[in-house]
């Protein structure tokens, strides 16, 4: 099983052409931008990538393109786990594994319906694992859609004990939950926090890094804090205050607002999404993104010379 490196794993957006198809030219430039800003790896075909709005063929082609455009500079992990039945999930995962990615990230809400018990989860997960024999690292993503299913510490321990899992994208936004999961003591099963407000506290508690939507605005700042929080605690604390406050922009019209931020960064990304209507992106929202990005650039300039 490949180990997942500590650091920053951006949840990639999907750029689209004017006709609504995936814009692979823009995707290549976007991947270069992530890597230039110091990310550890790429989390492709996730919710930010609009995986629930892509066909299986699109999800597989997107994953292959991300591997191709990364050109071995950073590893690529991917999800695309949207099927309902276990047999369909196995077929989906086998096809995704063949794209050349380094790990497959499973979605926690795919194994149980809302309200079902952890015992049902374990039963369905074990059924999946017994049929999925591909030698590839697995992960879990507590995806908020279609509903958020957090993994209990007991489920995390169950997954870790299989020896097949090396990644958890935690979306609990709760330090008590994060701390409990980190107590399982398996160094190969790493937790990556998706919540900016608790990031520094989670790193101190043993989290491996960050994997969240704000990497589509300022990945360099997340890269810096994950790499330097221990040796520069005061600077990390100041940066944490900005990152936590800036992350409230998630509640705006995402991913349209992230696409606009990427335009401000000079990337050829259109304001087009299959899950959000760009016509709802108001003048005020644009101003908020512009103002946040100006502050972000000030922090980038400050910390760039301290890398």
XYZ file of C-alpha atoms in Angstrom:
307
model
C 0.000 0.000 0.000
C 1.378 3.398 -0.985
C 1.665 5.853 1.885
C -0.158 9.152 1.469
C 2.267 12.023 2.032
C 1.514 14.684 4.617
C 0.614 18.171 3.404
C -2.016 19.740 1.162
C -4.313 17.854 -1.215
C -6.550 20.326 -3.084
C -10.066 19.246 -3.904
C -9.891 20.083 -7.584
C -12.587 21.938 -9.469
C -13.554 20.961 -13.017
C -13.169 23.723 -15.628
C -15.650 23.674 -18.511
C -15.619 24.862 -22.108
C -18.291 27.195 -23.468
C -20.332 24.181 -24.643
C -20.346 22.665 -21.144
C -17.809 19.907 -21.801
C -14.686 19.568 -19.668
C -11.988 22.051 -20.690
C -8.812 19.967 -20.597
C -6.587 22.832 -21.691
C -7.701 24.862 -18.677
C -7.361 21.768 -16.481
C -3.709 21.394 -17.424
C -3.009 25.013 -16.499
C -4.943 24.603 -13.255
C -2.825 21.602 -12.274
C 0.351 23.556 -12.994
C -0.971 26.338 -10.730
C -1.698 23.950 -7.837
C 1.775 22.453 -8.111
C 3.478 25.848 -8.381
C 1.747 26.748 -5.119
C 3.334 23.897 -3.233
C 0.644 21.229 -2.922
C 1.616 17.711 -1.930
C -0.767 15.948 -4.292
C -4.085 16.325 -6.122
C -7.492 15.074 -5.022
C -9.329 14.700 -8.321
C -12.898 13.681 -9.197
C -14.307 14.742 -5.844
C -17.363 16.812 -4.943
C -15.560 20.053 -5.860
C -14.975 18.385 -9.230
C -18.766 17.936 -9.452
C -18.466 14.147 -9.593
C -22.194 13.655 -9.026
C -22.819 15.679 -12.202
C -20.320 13.819 -14.397
C -20.920 10.582 -16.264
C -18.750 7.578 -15.456
C -16.895 8.082 -18.748
C -16.243 11.734 -17.851
C -15.052 10.812 -14.370
C -12.596 8.253 -15.724
C -11.313 10.548 -18.477
C -10.915 13.368 -15.960
C -8.850 11.155 -13.641
C -6.620 10.020 -16.508
C -6.098 13.620 -17.589
C -5.103 14.663 -14.071
C -2.516 11.881 -13.933
C -1.221 12.870 -17.377
C -0.995 16.589 -16.596
C 0.613 16.015 -13.187
C 3.481 14.368 -15.104
C 4.762 12.583 -12.034
C 5.447 15.828 -10.172
C 2.872 15.005 -7.494
C 0.676 11.953 -6.870
C -3.013 11.967 -7.800
C -5.826 10.419 -5.776
C -9.430 10.351 -6.948
C -12.932 9.444 -5.892
C -15.764 9.364 -8.414
C -17.528 6.982 -6.018
C -21.208 7.701 -6.670
C -22.877 4.327 -7.371
C -25.598 2.940 -5.109
C -25.171 -0.859 -5.137
C -22.054 -2.662 -3.912
C -21.578 -4.467 -7.223
C -21.768 -1.194 -9.167
C -19.379 0.424 -6.696
C -16.849 -2.362 -7.219
C -17.084 -2.006 -11.004
C -16.747 1.767 -10.675
C -13.709 1.468 -8.390
C -11.987 -1.080 -10.628
C -12.396 1.228 -13.612
C -11.082 4.185 -11.616
C -8.085 2.185 -10.390
C -7.114 1.548 -14.006
C -6.708 5.286 -14.698
C -3.240 5.355 -13.116
C -4.162 7.185 -9.906
C -2.271 6.500 -6.682
C -5.268 5.933 -4.407
C -9.046 5.619 -4.586
C -11.092 7.647 -2.126
C -14.435 6.104 -1.192
C -17.408 8.212 -0.099
C -18.728 7.342 3.347
C -22.410 7.966 2.556
C -22.372 5.410 -0.280
C -22.234 2.459 2.123
C -25.291 3.259 4.233
C -28.542 5.110 3.859
C -29.184 8.029 6.169
C -30.018 6.758 9.647
C -28.579 3.259 9.197
C -26.175 1.925 11.803
C -22.411 1.483 11.821
C -23.007 -2.268 11.745
C -24.696 -1.897 8.348
C -21.758 0.237 7.236
C -19.234 -2.414 8.288
C -21.211 -5.175 6.570
C -21.426 -3.274 3.282
C -17.821 -2.096 3.415
C -16.601 -5.637 4.069
C -18.692 -6.858 1.117
C -17.044 -4.221 -1.068
C -13.539 -5.086 0.105
C -14.088 -8.816 -0.397
C -14.872 -8.153 -4.079
C -12.373 -5.358 -4.750
C -8.992 -7.035 -5.063
C -7.073 -4.304 -6.871
C -3.757 -3.552 -5.139
C -4.216 0.169 -4.540
C -4.380 2.376 -1.468
C -7.911 3.271 -0.365
C -9.226 6.306 1.448
C -12.471 7.721 2.780
C -14.125 11.075 2.195
C -16.901 12.304 4.502
C -18.609 13.952 1.546
C -21.477 16.336 2.458
C -23.586 15.242 -0.537
C -26.109 13.738 -0.806
C -25.843 13.679 2.988
C -22.903 13.840 5.378
C -21.960 10.558 7.024
C -19.142 11.035 9.508
C -17.027 8.051 10.409
C -17.095 7.190 14.086
C -13.757 6.439 15.761
C -14.838 2.782 15.809
C -15.343 2.787 12.034
C -11.986 4.493 11.537
C -10.362 1.747 13.604
C -12.226 -0.889 11.575
C -10.976 0.622 8.315
C -7.415 0.996 9.590
C -7.369 -2.619 10.776
C -7.942 -3.866 7.231
C -4.528 -2.509 6.241
C -5.968 -1.165 2.993
C -6.754 2.427 3.962
C -4.312 5.329 4.112
C -6.402 8.506 3.789
C -9.368 10.151 5.495
C -10.748 13.522 4.475
C -12.435 14.616 7.698
C -15.351 17.051 7.375
C -16.541 16.953 10.983
C -15.375 20.545 11.684
C -14.995 19.358 15.275
C -11.780 19.007 17.224
C -13.313 16.473 19.599
C -14.225 14.265 16.638
C -10.844 14.750 14.968
C -8.955 14.000 18.182
C -10.957 10.834 18.782
C -10.188 9.582 15.268
C -6.496 10.381 15.647
C -6.316 8.241 18.774
C -6.563 5.027 16.763
C -2.770 5.153 16.565
C -2.299 3.757 13.060
C 0.412 5.802 11.370
C -0.538 4.525 7.902
C -4.123 5.792 8.136
C -3.771 9.556 7.874
C -6.387 12.200 8.611
C -6.581 15.317 6.436
C -8.741 18.128 7.753
C -11.195 19.804 5.361
C -12.059 22.566 7.826
C -9.922 25.710 7.842
C -11.008 26.992 11.263
C -9.701 23.910 13.083
C -6.669 23.325 10.876
C -3.851 24.480 13.144
C -5.361 22.778 16.184
C -5.743 19.556 14.192
C -2.122 19.698 13.003
C -1.021 20.033 16.618
C -3.172 17.005 17.459
C -1.527 14.914 14.750
C -3.499 15.517 11.556
C -1.497 14.941 8.380
C -2.597 18.098 6.571
C -5.403 19.869 4.743
C -7.735 18.813 1.945
C -10.517 21.302 1.366
C -12.192 23.745 -0.985
C -10.090 26.743 0.077
C -7.123 25.310 -1.818
C -8.896 26.716 -4.885
C -8.272 30.232 -3.529
C -4.852 30.206 -1.838
C -3.162 26.776 -1.750
C 0.225 28.338 -1.050
C -0.930 29.555 2.366
C -2.167 26.090 3.320
C 1.083 24.608 2.060
C 3.044 27.025 4.249
C 1.107 26.435 7.455
C 1.180 22.660 7.069
C 4.938 22.715 6.498
C 5.999 25.378 9.025
C 3.492 25.521 11.886
C 5.840 23.773 14.285
C 8.960 25.885 13.750
C 7.128 29.221 13.452
C 4.186 28.968 15.862
C 3.474 32.709 16.104
C 3.375 33.188 12.341
C 1.256 30.066 11.983
C -1.219 31.392 14.546
C -1.532 34.694 12.674
C -2.039 32.893 9.380
C -4.592 30.577 10.974
C -6.703 33.581 11.956
C -6.826 34.717 8.336
C -7.457 31.253 6.910
C -10.279 30.570 9.320
C -12.012 33.874 8.599
C -11.427 33.680 4.840
C -12.998 30.235 4.712
C -16.470 31.633 5.401
C -16.505 32.452 1.677
C -17.253 28.731 1.238
C -20.832 29.668 2.110
C -20.984 31.861 -0.966
C -21.810 30.421 -4.423
C -19.180 27.662 -4.586
C -17.606 26.586 -6.947
C -18.473 29.670 -9.034
C -16.679 31.927 -6.558
C -13.596 29.690 -6.696
C -13.658 29.847 -10.480
C -13.760 33.633 -10.248
C -10.818 33.619 -7.834
C -8.899 31.449 -10.287
C -9.675 33.957 -13.042
C -8.150 36.641 -10.823
C -5.077 34.408 -10.611
C -4.825 34.533 -14.403
C -6.217 31.067 -15.148
C -8.520 30.521 -18.165
C -11.395 29.141 -16.077
C -14.938 30.019 -17.136
C -17.705 30.739 -14.639
C -19.541 27.573 -15.557
C -20.729 24.848 -13.216
C -23.139 21.942 -13.440
C -24.146 22.298 -9.787
C -24.383 26.090 -9.348
C -25.910 28.849 -11.487
C -23.364 31.547 -12.324
C -26.209 34.012 -12.859
C -26.624 34.038 -9.081
C -23.050 35.275 -8.620
C -23.800 38.848 -7.621
C -21.712 42.011 -7.794
C -21.347 41.905 -4.023
C -20.065 38.329 -4.164
C -17.482 39.329 -6.762
C -16.303 42.190 -4.554
C -16.006 39.872 -1.564
C -13.833 37.456 -3.547
C -11.678 40.306 -4.872
C -11.180 41.757 -1.400
C -10.338 38.388 0.109
C -7.862 37.635 -2.671
C -6.085 40.977 -2.161
C -5.602 40.096 1.501
C -4.535 36.613 0.492
C -1.832 38.043 -1.768
C -0.490 40.127 1.112
C -0.115 36.998 3.215
C 1.410 35.152 0.261
C 4.030 37.868 -0.159
C 4.786 37.823 3.560
C 5.196 34.058 3.851
C 6.800 33.399 0.459
C 10.114 34.710 1.741
C 9.890 32.486 4.830
C 9.398 29.152 3.086
